[in-house]
Amino acid sequence: MPEPGRIPVICGPTGSGKTSLALRLAEDFPIEIISADSRQLIRHLDIGTAKPTPGEQERVRFHLIDLIEPGERFSSFQFIEAADAAVGDILVRRRLPVVVGGTGLYLRALIDGVVEMEADRPEIRERLEADMQRLGPEAMHRRLTGIDPQEAARVHPHNRVRLVRALEIYELTGTPKSKLTSSGAYKKSQYEYGAFCLMPDRAQLYRAIEARVDLMMRLGLLAEVDNLLGRGFGAALRRANVIGYDELLDYREGRCSLAEAVALIKQNSRRYAKRQITWFRHQLEGEYFPSGGSVLEAVRAALETRPRRR
């Protein structure tokens, strides 16, 4: 269980019911929700990103949605700054912040901090994870001690996620993480967070994803795409690269039928969920729960303690 006083982060793959859980929490606690979903940052993309409805936003205040135009970039550095500002605002008003979302880069930045660099190198992480599996955490901790003794002293020898991340940062930048932290090139939130990850049965999750795509189509996702096209957002939508919109753009451009587009939305959403599941299991330190009810009770307990700064 995450330590008392940490701000709860309700995370999990797309379609796992994160927002609905947070809305249930709002019935008993004075919470406000900070979105950690890169798609919900984008203005005008509402139905296909499962953005909270106007009615839901009347029930609970949401932060970090509708901040950028389609195709604009919002870095992990920007996310930490915006999230910290939102948390501070919420606490000043004596409310309780809860982070909700599934964008791995934002979640890792919020919980572990982020290095300012131009590009990620997934092959480095994959090699380090293979080394971890082959050699074990104690050997990897010794490796980190030889590179960055200050950071090694802060990381438990069995904390696989943080060991791999510290070694990855060194290989990406050529500079120890402890030095980057003191130089300002490594940015960390001023608050502490604890992840509560919803990991439902795979078959159940896929059924929920397909049902949600059908609901999005009934709610008017195609009309939303048509409206955006009519307003000249076609090229920006392509740059945004959001599931649901790309496939319907292909349909409108005659590359596939509507039925084929909907089938592709479901397939691509399932594949995205599968990638998220893999990421959470290997990259995020937290508690994992098979059902919404178990997550709900764990977060309820966490909300009984006051969030704290680092």
PDB file of C-alpha atoms in Angstrom:
ATOM      1  CA  MET A   1       0.000   0.000   0.000  1.00  0.00           C
ATOM      2  CA  PRO A   2       1.378   3.491  -0.865  1.00  0.00           C
ATOM      3  CA  GLU A   3       2.592   5.419   2.181  1.00  0.00           C
ATOM      4  CA  PRO A   4       0.053   7.591   4.055  1.00  0.00           C
ATOM      5  CA  GLY A   5      -0.053  11.192   2.906  1.00  0.00           C
ATOM      6  CA  ARG A   6       0.688  10.486  -0.742  1.00  0.00           C
ATOM      7  CA  ILE A   7      -1.707  11.916  -3.323  1.00  0.00           C
ATOM      8  CA  PRO A   8      -3.680   9.018  -4.835  1.00  0.00           C
ATOM      9  CA  VAL A   9      -3.171   8.239  -8.512  1.00  0.00           C
ATOM     10  CA  ILE A  10      -5.948   6.085  -9.991  1.00  0.00           C
ATOM     11  CA  CYS A  11      -4.443   4.568 -13.120  1.00  0.00           C
ATOM     12  CA  GLY A  12      -4.914   1.657 -15.472  1.00  0.00           C
ATOM     13  CA  PRO A  13      -5.501   0.841 -19.135  1.00  0.00           C
ATOM     14  CA  THR A  14      -8.059   2.570 -21.299  1.00  0.00           C
ATOM     15  CA  GLY A  15     -11.612   1.442 -20.647  1.00  0.00           C
ATOM     16  CA  SER A  16     -10.914   0.133 -17.139  1.00  0.00           C
ATOM     17  CA  GLY A  17     -13.305   2.562 -15.443  1.00  0.00           C
ATOM     18  CA  LYS A  18     -10.904   5.018 -13.794  1.00  0.00           C
ATOM     19  CA  THR A  19     -13.066   8.129 -14.095  1.00  0.00           C
ATOM     20  CA  SER A  20     -16.221   6.390 -12.901  1.00  0.00           C
ATOM     21  CA  LEU A  21     -14.313   5.247  -9.791  1.00  0.00           C
ATOM     22  CA  ALA A  22     -13.197   8.798  -9.104  1.00  0.00           C
ATOM     23  CA  LEU A  23     -16.754  10.064  -9.501  1.00  0.00           C
ATOM     24  CA  ARG A  24     -17.871   7.516  -6.918  1.00  0.00           C
ATOM     25  CA  LEU A  25     -15.180   8.811  -4.540  1.00  0.00           C
ATOM     26  CA  ALA A  26     -16.551  12.322  -5.012  1.00  0.00           C
ATOM     27  CA  GLU A  27     -19.792  11.210  -3.378  1.00  0.00           C
ATOM     28  CA  ASP A  28     -17.955  10.809  -0.054  1.00  0.00           C
ATOM     29  CA  PHE A  29     -14.899  13.094  -0.254  1.00  0.00           C
ATOM     30  CA  PRO A  30     -14.342  16.725  -1.362  1.00  0.00           C
ATOM     31  CA  ILE A  31     -12.037  15.680  -4.208  1.00  0.00           C
ATOM     32  CA  GLU A  32     -10.993  17.393  -7.416  1.00  0.00           C
ATOM     33  CA  ILE A  33      -9.607  15.378 -10.305  1.00  0.00           C
ATOM     34  CA  ILE A  34      -6.320  16.039 -12.102  1.00  0.00           C
ATOM     35  CA  SER A  35      -6.374  14.307 -15.476  1.00  0.00           C
ATOM     36  CA  ALA A  36      -3.253  12.374 -16.513  1.00  0.00           C
ATOM     37  CA  ASP A  37      -4.592  11.583 -19.980  1.00  0.00           C
ATOM     38  CA  SER A  38      -2.702  13.148 -22.881  1.00  0.00           C
ATOM     39  CA  ARG A  39      -5.757  12.887 -25.138  1.00  0.00           C
ATOM     40  CA  GLN A  40      -8.036  14.812 -22.785  1.00  0.00           C
ATOM     41  CA  LEU A  41      -5.634  17.753 -22.894  1.00  0.00           C
ATOM     42  CA  ILE A  42      -6.739  18.396 -26.471  1.00  0.00           C
ATOM     43  CA  ARG A  43      -9.544  20.856 -27.067  1.00  0.00           C
ATOM     44  CA  HIS A  44     -12.477  19.868 -29.324  1.00  0.00           C
ATOM     45  CA  LEU A  45     -11.791  16.108 -28.985  1.00  0.00           C
ATOM     46  CA  ASP A  46     -14.504  15.149 -26.523  1.00  0.00           C
ATOM     47  CA  ILE A  47     -16.403  11.977 -27.349  1.00  0.00           C
ATOM     48  CA  GLY A  48     -13.489   9.942 -28.695  1.00  0.00           C
ATOM     49  CA  THR A  49     -11.272  10.740 -25.693  1.00  0.00           C
ATOM     50  CA  ALA A  50     -13.978   9.850 -23.134  1.00  0.00           C
ATOM     51  CA  LYS A  51     -13.599  13.358 -21.736  1.00  0.00           C
ATOM     52  CA  PRO A  52     -15.795  14.051 -18.697  1.00  0.00           C
ATOM     53  CA  THR A  53     -19.205  15.271 -19.773  1.00  0.00           C
ATOM     54  CA  PRO A  54     -20.546  18.713 -18.785  1.00  0.00           C
ATOM     55  CA  GLY A  55     -22.742  16.963 -16.222  1.00  0.00           C
ATOM     56  CA  GLU A  56     -19.756  15.146 -14.705  1.00  0.00           C
ATOM     57  CA  GLN A  57     -17.799  18.397 -14.603  1.00  0.00           C
ATOM     58  CA  GLU A  58     -20.652  19.962 -12.654  1.00  0.00           C
ATOM     59  CA  ARG A  59     -20.362  17.179 -10.068  1.00  0.00           C
ATOM     60  CA  VAL A  60     -16.570  17.321  -9.745  1.00  0.00           C
ATOM     61  CA  ARG A  61     -14.004  19.880 -10.834  1.00  0.00           C
ATOM     62  CA  PHE A  62     -11.523  18.510 -13.380  1.00  0.00           C
ATOM     63  CA  HIS A  63      -8.066  19.947 -14.029  1.00  0.00           C
ATOM     64  CA  LEU A  64      -5.694  19.562 -17.002  1.00  0.00           C
ATOM     65  CA  ILE A  65      -8.280  19.048 -19.701  1.00  0.00           C
ATOM     66  CA  ASP A  66      -8.777  21.248 -22.790  1.00  0.00           C
ATOM     67  CA  LEU A  67      -5.363  22.933 -22.548  1.00  0.00           C
ATOM     68  CA  ILE A  68      -3.957  22.551 -26.088  1.00  0.00           C
ATOM     69  CA  GLU A  69      -5.100  22.566 -29.696  1.00  0.00           C
ATOM     70  CA  PRO A  70      -4.995  19.380 -31.821  1.00  0.00           C
ATOM     71  CA  GLY A  71      -1.449  18.655 -32.950  1.00  0.00           C
ATOM     72  CA  GLU A  72       0.243  20.720 -30.220  1.00  0.00           C
ATOM     73  CA  ARG A  73       2.827  19.109 -27.932  1.00  0.00           C
ATOM     74  CA  PHE A  74       2.570  19.032 -24.143  1.00  0.00           C
ATOM     75  CA  SER A  75       5.785  17.743 -22.613  1.00  0.00           C
ATOM     76  CA  SER A  76       6.270  15.818 -19.381  1.00  0.00           C
ATOM     77  CA  PHE A  77       7.992  18.924 -17.974  1.00  0.00           C
ATOM     78  CA  GLN A  78       4.886  20.970 -18.729  1.00  0.00           C
ATOM     79  CA  PHE A  79       2.687  18.295 -17.224  1.00  0.00           C
ATOM     80  CA  ILE A  80       4.560  18.313 -13.902  1.00  0.00           C
ATOM     81  CA  GLU A  81       4.363  22.101 -13.708  1.00  0.00           C
ATOM     82  CA  ALA A  82       0.640  22.128 -14.511  1.00  0.00           C
ATOM     83  CA  ALA A  83      -0.114  19.272 -12.101  1.00  0.00           C
ATOM     84  CA  ASP A  84       1.819  20.932  -9.265  1.00  0.00           C
ATOM     85  CA  ALA A  85      -0.065  24.186  -9.846  1.00  0.00           C
ATOM     86  CA  ALA A  86      -3.384  22.323  -9.803  1.00  0.00           C
ATOM     87  CA  VAL A  87      -2.513  20.423  -6.605  1.00  0.00           C
ATOM     88  CA  GLY A  88      -1.503  23.660  -4.880  1.00  0.00           C
ATOM     89  CA  ASP A  89      -4.741  25.347  -5.918  1.00  0.00           C
ATOM     90  CA  ILE A  90      -6.812  22.394  -4.707  1.00  0.00           C
ATOM     91  CA  LEU A  91      -5.076  22.209  -1.328  1.00  0.00           C
ATOM     92  CA  VAL A  92      -5.378  25.958  -0.737  1.00  0.00           C
ATOM     93  CA  ARG A  93      -9.137  25.572  -1.070  1.00  0.00           C
ATOM     94  CA  ARG A  94      -9.013  22.678   1.427  1.00  0.00           C
ATOM     95  CA  ARG A  95     -10.055  20.133  -1.160  1.00  0.00           C
ATOM     96  CA  LEU A  96      -8.391  16.765  -1.915  1.00  0.00           C
ATOM     97  CA  PRO A  97      -6.511  16.157  -5.191  1.00  0.00           C
ATOM     98  CA  VAL A  98      -6.810  12.811  -6.956  1.00  0.00           C
ATOM     99  CA  VAL A  99      -4.905  12.088 -10.183  1.00  0.00           C
ATOM    100  CA  VAL A 100      -6.765   9.961 -12.735  1.00  0.00           C
ATOM    101  CA  GLY A 101      -5.381   8.708 -16.039  1.00  0.00           C
ATOM    102  CA  GLY A 102      -3.396   6.220 -18.039  1.00  0.00           C
ATOM    103  CA  THR A 103      -0.719   8.125 -19.976  1.00  0.00           C
ATOM    104  CA  GLY A 104       2.455   6.375 -18.876  1.00  0.00           C
ATOM    105  CA  LEU A 105       4.922   9.172 -19.631  1.00  0.00           C
ATOM    106  CA  TYR A 106       2.943  11.652 -17.543  1.00  0.00           C
ATOM    107  CA  LEU A 107       2.445   9.216 -14.671  1.00  0.00           C
ATOM    108  CA  ARG A 108       6.126   8.309 -14.518  1.00  0.00           C
ATOM    109  CA  ALA A 109       7.101  11.980 -14.668  1.00  0.00           C
ATOM    110  CA  LEU A 110       4.719  12.812 -11.838  1.00  0.00           C
ATOM    111  CA  ILE A 111       5.778   9.948  -9.570  1.00  0.00           C
ATOM    112  CA  ASP A 112       9.486   9.587 -10.409  1.00  0.00           C
ATOM    113  CA  GLY A 113      10.439  12.852 -12.107  1.00  0.00           C
ATOM    114  CA  VAL A 114      11.637  13.363 -15.661  1.00  0.00           C
ATOM    115  CA  VAL A 115      14.871  14.173 -17.455  1.00  0.00           C
ATOM    116  CA  GLU A 116      14.802  16.908 -20.065  1.00  0.00           C
ATOM    117  CA  MET A 117      15.948  15.193 -23.243  1.00  0.00           C
ATOM    118  CA  GLU A 118      14.992  15.248 -26.900  1.00  0.00           C
ATOM    119  CA  ALA A 119      14.049  11.594 -27.454  1.00  0.00           C
ATOM    120  CA  ASP A 120      13.330   8.378 -25.638  1.00  0.00           C
ATOM    121  CA  ARG A 121      15.368   5.251 -26.408  1.00  0.00           C
ATOM    122  CA  PRO A 122      13.145   2.233 -25.671  1.00  0.00           C
ATOM    123  CA  GLU A 123      15.883  -0.210 -26.687  1.00  0.00           C
ATOM    124  CA  ILE A 124      17.974   0.936 -23.710  1.00  0.00           C
ATOM    125  CA  ARG A 125      15.149   0.276 -21.266  1.00  0.00           C
ATOM    126  CA  GLU A 126      14.449  -3.112 -22.824  1.00  0.00           C
ATOM    127  CA  ARG A 127      18.108  -4.122 -22.466  1.00  0.00           C
ATOM    128  CA  LEU A 128      18.233  -2.958 -18.840  1.00  0.00           C
ATOM    129  CA  GLU A 129      15.028  -4.834 -18.043  1.00  0.00           C
ATOM    130  CA  ALA A 130      16.525  -7.967 -19.591  1.00  0.00           C
ATOM    131  CA  ASP A 131      19.647  -7.442 -17.456  1.00  0.00           C
ATOM    132  CA  MET A 132      17.438  -7.075 -14.390  1.00  0.00           C
ATOM    133  CA  GLN A 133      15.678 -10.343 -15.192  1.00  0.00           C
ATOM    134  CA  ARG A 134      18.957 -12.160 -15.823  1.00  0.00           C
ATOM    135  CA  LEU A 135      21.168 -10.711 -13.067  1.00  0.00           C
ATOM    136  CA  GLY A 136      18.680  -9.727 -10.356  1.00  0.00           C
ATOM    137  CA  PRO A 137      18.124  -6.443  -8.475  1.00  0.00           C
ATOM    138  CA  GLU A 138      21.116  -6.701  -6.139  1.00  0.00           C
ATOM    139  CA  ALA A 139      23.567  -6.929  -9.050  1.00  0.00           C
ATOM    140  CA  MET A 140      21.828  -3.994 -10.754  1.00  0.00           C
ATOM    141  CA  HIS A 141      22.013  -2.011  -7.512  1.00  0.00           C
ATOM    142  CA  ARG A 142      25.774  -2.630  -7.425  1.00  0.00           C
ATOM    143  CA  ARG A 143      25.971  -1.398 -11.016  1.00  0.00           C
ATOM    144  CA  LEU A 144      24.129   1.786 -10.042  1.00  0.00           C
ATOM    145  CA  THR A 145      26.413   2.240  -7.014  1.00  0.00           C
ATOM    146  CA  GLY A 146      29.425   2.261  -9.331  1.00  0.00           C
ATOM    147  CA  ILE A 147      27.799   4.906 -11.541  1.00  0.00           C
ATOM    148  CA  ASP A 148      25.835   7.063  -9.124  1.00  0.00           C
ATOM    149  CA  PRO A 149      26.462   6.252  -5.433  1.00  0.00           C
ATOM    150  CA  GLN A 150      24.247   9.120  -4.223  1.00  0.00           C
ATOM    151  CA  GLU A 151      21.218   7.846  -6.134  1.00  0.00           C
ATOM    152  CA  ALA A 152      21.989   4.234  -5.173  1.00  0.00           C
ATOM    153  CA  ALA A 153      21.850   5.243  -1.505  1.00  0.00           C
ATOM    154  CA  ARG A 154      18.296   6.533  -2.064  1.00  0.00           C
ATOM    155  CA  VAL A 155      17.014   3.464  -3.938  1.00  0.00           C
ATOM    156  CA  HIS A 156      16.188   0.224  -2.162  1.00  0.00           C
ATOM    157  CA  PRO A 157      18.237  -2.677  -3.623  1.00  0.00           C
ATOM    158  CA  HIS A 158      15.025  -4.544  -4.527  1.00  0.00           C
ATOM    159  CA  ASN A 159      13.190  -1.609  -6.150  1.00  0.00           C
ATOM    160  CA  ARG A 160      13.450  -2.845  -9.723  1.00  0.00           C
ATOM    161  CA  VAL A 161      11.527   0.035 -11.329  1.00  0.00           C
ATOM    162  CA  ARG A 162      13.655   2.800  -9.798  1.00  0.00           C
ATOM    163  CA  LEU A 163      16.906   0.923 -10.396  1.00  0.00           C
ATOM    164  CA  VAL A 164      16.176   0.501 -14.095  1.00  0.00           C
ATOM    165  CA  ARG A 165      15.046   4.121 -14.382  1.00  0.00           C
ATOM    166  CA  ALA A 166      18.207   5.500 -12.733  1.00  0.00           C
ATOM    167  CA  LEU A 167      20.438   3.365 -14.972  1.00  0.00           C
ATOM    168  CA  GLU A 168      18.369   4.335 -18.015  1.00  0.00           C
ATOM    169  CA  ILE A 169      18.782   8.036 -17.238  1.00  0.00           C
ATOM    170  CA  TYR A 170      22.545   7.617 -17.030  1.00  0.00           C
ATOM    171  CA  GLU A 171      22.708   5.800 -20.372  1.00  0.00           C
ATOM    172  CA  LEU A 172      20.428   8.350 -22.041  1.00  0.00           C
ATOM    173  CA  THR A 173      22.281  11.413 -20.800  1.00  0.00           C
ATOM    174  CA  GLY A 174      25.763  10.287 -19.753  1.00  0.00           C
ATOM    175  CA  THR A 175      25.157  12.052 -16.432  1.00  0.00           C
ATOM    176  CA  PRO A 176      24.189  10.489 -13.085  1.00  0.00           C
ATOM    177  CA  LYS A 177      20.611  11.139 -12.016  1.00  0.00           C
ATOM    178  CA  SER A 178      21.734  12.738  -8.726  1.00  0.00           C
ATOM    179  CA  LYS A 179      23.738  15.322 -10.679  1.00  0.00           C
ATOM    180  CA  LEU A 180      20.864  16.020 -13.063  1.00  0.00           C
ATOM    181  CA  THR A 181      18.554  16.553 -10.098  1.00  0.00           C
ATOM    182  CA  SER A 182      20.821  19.221  -8.617  1.00  0.00           C
ATOM    183  CA  SER A 183      21.402  20.888 -12.012  1.00  0.00           C
ATOM    184  CA  GLY A 184      17.722  21.431 -12.805  1.00  0.00           C
ATOM    185  CA  ALA A 185      17.740  19.201 -15.897  1.00  0.00           C
ATOM    186  CA  TYR A 186      15.842  16.633 -13.840  1.00  0.00           C
ATOM    187  CA  LYS A 187      12.389  17.867 -12.846  1.00  0.00           C
ATOM    188  CA  LYS A 188      10.355  16.371 -10.029  1.00  0.00           C
ATOM    189  CA  SER A 189       6.973  17.221  -8.579  1.00  0.00           C
ATOM    190  CA  GLN A 190       7.057  18.881  -5.171  1.00  0.00           C
ATOM    191  CA  TYR A 191       4.364  16.450  -3.968  1.00  0.00           C
ATOM    192  CA  GLU A 192       4.410  12.738  -3.259  1.00  0.00           C
ATOM    193  CA  TYR A 193       2.117  10.310  -5.062  1.00  0.00           C
ATOM    194  CA  GLY A 194       1.007   6.720  -4.660  1.00  0.00           C
ATOM    195  CA  ALA A 195      -0.309   4.697  -7.600  1.00  0.00           C
ATOM    196  CA  PHE A 196      -3.455   2.561  -7.353  1.00  0.00           C
ATOM    197  CA  CYS A 197      -3.581   0.640 -10.618  1.00  0.00           C
ATOM    198  CA  LEU A 198      -6.767  -0.997 -11.856  1.00  0.00           C
ATOM    199  CA  MET A 199      -5.874  -4.161 -13.774  1.00  0.00           C
ATOM    200  CA  PRO A 200      -9.078  -6.009 -14.711  1.00  0.00           C
ATOM    201  CA  ASP A 201      -9.344  -9.381 -16.400  1.00  0.00           C
ATOM    202  CA  ARG A 202      -8.170  -9.042 -20.012  1.00  0.00           C
ATOM    203  CA  ALA A 203     -11.329 -10.491 -21.588  1.00  0.00           C
ATOM    204  CA  GLN A 204     -13.518  -8.289 -19.399  1.00  0.00           C
ATOM    205  CA  LEU A 205     -11.472  -5.220 -20.322  1.00  0.00           C
ATOM    206  CA  TYR A 206     -11.718  -5.931 -24.037  1.00  0.00           C
ATOM    207  CA  ARG A 207     -15.500  -6.313 -23.796  1.00  0.00           C
ATOM    208  CA  ALA A 208     -15.700  -2.981 -21.985  1.00  0.00           C
ATOM    209  CA  ILE A 209     -13.543  -1.308 -24.642  1.00  0.00           C
ATOM    210  CA  GLU A 210     -15.713  -2.582 -27.479  1.00  0.00           C
ATOM    211  CA  ALA A 211     -18.893  -1.518 -25.690  1.00  0.00           C
ATOM    212  CA  ARG A 212     -17.426   1.937 -25.127  1.00  0.00           C
ATOM    213  CA  VAL A 213     -16.567   2.325 -28.817  1.00  0.00           C
ATOM    214  CA  ASP A 214     -20.157   1.416 -29.715  1.00  0.00           C
ATOM    215  CA  LEU A 215     -21.379   4.007 -27.188  1.00  0.00           C
ATOM    216  CA  MET A 216     -19.060   6.666 -28.631  1.00  0.00           C
ATOM    217  CA  MET A 217     -20.507   6.065 -32.083  1.00  0.00           C
ATOM    218  CA  ARG A 218     -24.068   6.363 -30.732  1.00  0.00           C
ATOM    219  CA  LEU A 219     -23.108   9.581 -28.940  1.00  0.00           C
ATOM    220  CA  GLY A 220     -21.971  11.125 -32.229  1.00  0.00           C
ATOM    221  CA  LEU A 221     -18.238  10.536 -32.658  1.00  0.00           C
ATOM    222  CA  LEU A 222     -18.554  10.638 -36.449  1.00  0.00           C
ATOM    223  CA  ALA A 223     -20.449  13.944 -36.243  1.00  0.00           C
ATOM    224  CA  GLU A 224     -17.692  15.300 -33.990  1.00  0.00           C
ATOM    225  CA  VAL A 225     -15.085  14.341 -36.601  1.00  0.00           C
ATOM    226  CA  ASP A 226     -17.183  15.930 -39.362  1.00  0.00           C
ATOM    227  CA  ASN A 227     -17.480  19.118 -37.329  1.00  0.00           C
ATOM    228  CA  LEU A 228     -13.719  19.267 -36.835  1.00  0.00           C
ATOM    229  CA  LEU A 229     -13.132  18.688 -40.527  1.00  0.00           C
ATOM    230  CA  GLY A 230     -15.570  21.482 -41.332  1.00  0.00           C
ATOM    231  CA  ARG A 231     -13.615  23.824 -39.055  1.00  0.00           C
ATOM    232  CA  GLY A 232     -10.342  23.048 -40.825  1.00  0.00           C
ATOM    233  CA  PHE A 233      -8.819  20.731 -38.208  1.00  0.00           C
ATOM    234  CA  GLY A 234      -8.162  17.803 -40.570  1.00  0.00           C
ATOM    235  CA  ALA A 235      -4.357  18.103 -40.694  1.00  0.00           C
ATOM    236  CA  ALA A 236      -4.161  18.877 -36.967  1.00  0.00           C
ATOM    237  CA  LEU A 237      -6.246  15.782 -36.214  1.00  0.00           C
ATOM    238  CA  ARG A 238      -3.763  13.657 -38.119  1.00  0.00           C
ATOM    239  CA  ARG A 239      -0.901  15.157 -36.114  1.00  0.00           C
ATOM    240  CA  ALA A 240      -2.772  14.486 -32.871  1.00  0.00           C
ATOM    241  CA  ASN A 241      -2.838  10.772 -33.773  1.00  0.00           C
ATOM    242  CA  VAL A 242      -5.706   9.833 -31.448  1.00  0.00           C
ATOM    243  CA  ILE A 243      -7.477   6.479 -31.764  1.00  0.00           C
ATOM    244  CA  GLY A 244     -11.009   6.944 -33.035  1.00  0.00           C
ATOM    245  CA  TYR A 245     -10.295  10.073 -35.007  1.00  0.00           C
ATOM    246  CA  ASP A 246      -7.641   8.622 -37.337  1.00  0.00           C
ATOM    247  CA  GLU A 247      -9.874   5.724 -38.342  1.00  0.00           C
ATOM    248  CA  LEU A 248     -12.894   7.932 -39.019  1.00  0.00           C
ATOM    249  CA  LEU A 249     -10.718  10.302 -41.039  1.00  0.00           C
ATOM    250  CA  ASP A 250      -9.750   7.294 -43.160  1.00  0.00           C
ATOM    251  CA  TYR A 251     -13.452   6.542 -43.619  1.00  0.00           C
ATOM    252  CA  ARG A 252     -14.239  10.111 -44.684  1.00  0.00           C
ATOM    253  CA  GLU A 253     -11.295  10.018 -47.107  1.00  0.00           C
ATOM    254  CA  GLY A 254     -12.638   6.828 -48.702  1.00  0.00           C
ATOM    255  CA  ARG A 255      -9.957   4.462 -47.460  1.00  0.00           C
ATOM    256  CA  CYS A 256     -12.386   2.119 -45.699  1.00  0.00           C
ATOM    257  CA  SER A 257     -16.060   1.581 -44.950  1.00  0.00           C
ATOM    258  CA  LEU A 258     -17.675   2.858 -41.752  1.00  0.00           C
ATOM    259  CA  ALA A 259     -17.969  -0.701 -40.408  1.00  0.00           C
ATOM    260  CA  GLU A 260     -14.270  -1.274 -41.115  1.00  0.00           C
ATOM    261  CA  ALA A 261     -13.380   2.010 -39.390  1.00  0.00           C
ATOM    262  CA  VAL A 262     -15.341   1.068 -36.259  1.00  0.00           C
ATOM    263  CA  ALA A 263     -13.755  -2.393 -36.216  1.00  0.00           C
ATOM    264  CA  LEU A 264     -10.313  -0.763 -36.462  1.00  0.00           C
ATOM    265  CA  ILE A 265     -11.109   1.612 -33.600  1.00  0.00           C
ATOM    266  CA  LYS A 266     -11.922  -1.404 -31.424  1.00  0.00           C
ATOM    267  CA  GLN A 267      -8.826  -3.304 -32.539  1.00  0.00           C
ATOM    268  CA  ASN A 268      -6.486  -0.341 -32.043  1.00  0.00           C
ATOM    269  CA  SER A 269      -8.040   0.414 -28.642  1.00  0.00           C
ATOM    270  CA  ARG A 270      -7.466  -3.189 -27.534  1.00  0.00           C
ATOM    271  CA  ARG A 271      -3.864  -3.033 -28.726  1.00  0.00           C
ATOM    272  CA  TYR A 272      -3.345   0.265 -26.909  1.00  0.00           C
ATOM    273  CA  ALA A 273      -4.743  -1.257 -23.705  1.00  0.00           C
ATOM    274  CA  LYS A 274      -2.394  -4.222 -24.077  1.00  0.00           C
ATOM    275  CA  ARG A 275       0.605  -1.882 -24.408  1.00  0.00           C
ATOM    276  CA  GLN A 276      -0.560   0.060 -21.358  1.00  0.00           C
ATOM    277  CA  ILE A 277      -0.864  -3.133 -19.308  1.00  0.00           C
ATOM    278  CA  THR A 278       2.698  -4.105 -20.231  1.00  0.00           C
ATOM    279  CA  TRP A 279       3.947  -0.617 -19.375  1.00  0.00           C
ATOM    280  CA  PHE A 280       2.228  -0.512 -15.989  1.00  0.00           C
ATOM    281  CA  ARG A 281       3.564  -3.916 -14.999  1.00  0.00           C
ATOM    282  CA  HIS A 282       7.165  -3.053 -15.876  1.00  0.00           C
ATOM    283  CA  GLN A 283       7.454   0.702 -15.415  1.00  0.00           C
ATOM    284  CA  LEU A 284       5.187   1.849 -12.581  1.00  0.00           C
ATOM    285  CA  GLU A 285       5.694   1.150  -8.918  1.00  0.00           C
ATOM    286  CA  GLY A 286       2.328   0.886  -7.177  1.00  0.00           C
ATOM    287  CA  GLU A 287      -0.470  -1.324  -5.909  1.00  0.00           C
ATOM    288  CA  TYR A 288      -2.441  -3.387  -8.435  1.00  0.00           C
ATOM    289  CA  PHE A 289      -6.103  -4.336  -8.090  1.00  0.00           C
ATOM    290  CA  PRO A 290      -8.312  -6.678 -10.145  1.00  0.00           C
ATOM    291  CA  SER A 291     -11.585  -4.822  -9.528  1.00  0.00           C
ATOM    292  CA  GLY A 292     -12.952  -1.327  -9.115  1.00  0.00           C
ATOM    293  CA  GLY A 293     -14.314  -2.096  -5.671  1.00  0.00           C
ATOM    294  CA  SER A 294     -10.905  -3.058  -4.294  1.00  0.00           C
ATOM    295  CA  VAL A 295      -9.331   0.100  -5.741  1.00  0.00           C
ATOM    296  CA  LEU A 296     -12.119   2.199  -4.269  1.00  0.00           C
ATOM    297  CA  GLU A 297     -11.549   0.955  -0.746  1.00  0.00           C
ATOM    298  CA  ALA A 298      -7.775   1.422  -0.989  1.00  0.00           C
ATOM    299  CA  VAL A 299      -8.100   5.003  -2.239  1.00  0.00           C
ATOM    300  CA  ARG A 300     -10.712   5.785   0.412  1.00  0.00           C
ATOM    301  CA  ALA A 301      -8.143   4.824   3.055  1.00  0.00           C
ATOM    302  CA  ALA A 302      -5.477   6.964   1.362  1.00  0.00           C
ATOM    303  CA  LEU A 303      -7.767  10.008   1.312  1.00  0.00           C
ATOM    304  CA  GLU A 304      -8.055   9.886   5.088  1.00  0.00           C
ATOM    305  CA  THR A 305      -4.491  11.244   5.303  1.00  0.00           C
ATOM    306  CA  ARG A 306      -3.400  14.689   4.182  1.00  0.00           C
ATOM    307  CA  PRO A 307      -1.296  14.951   1.000  1.00  0.00           C
ATOM    308  CA  ARG A 308       2.297  15.964   1.674  1.00  0.00           C
ATOM    309  CA  ARG A 309       5.134  17.658  -0.103  1.00  0.00           C
ATOM    310  CA  ARG A 310       8.428  15.934  -0.862  1.00  0.00           C
TER     311      ARG A 310
END
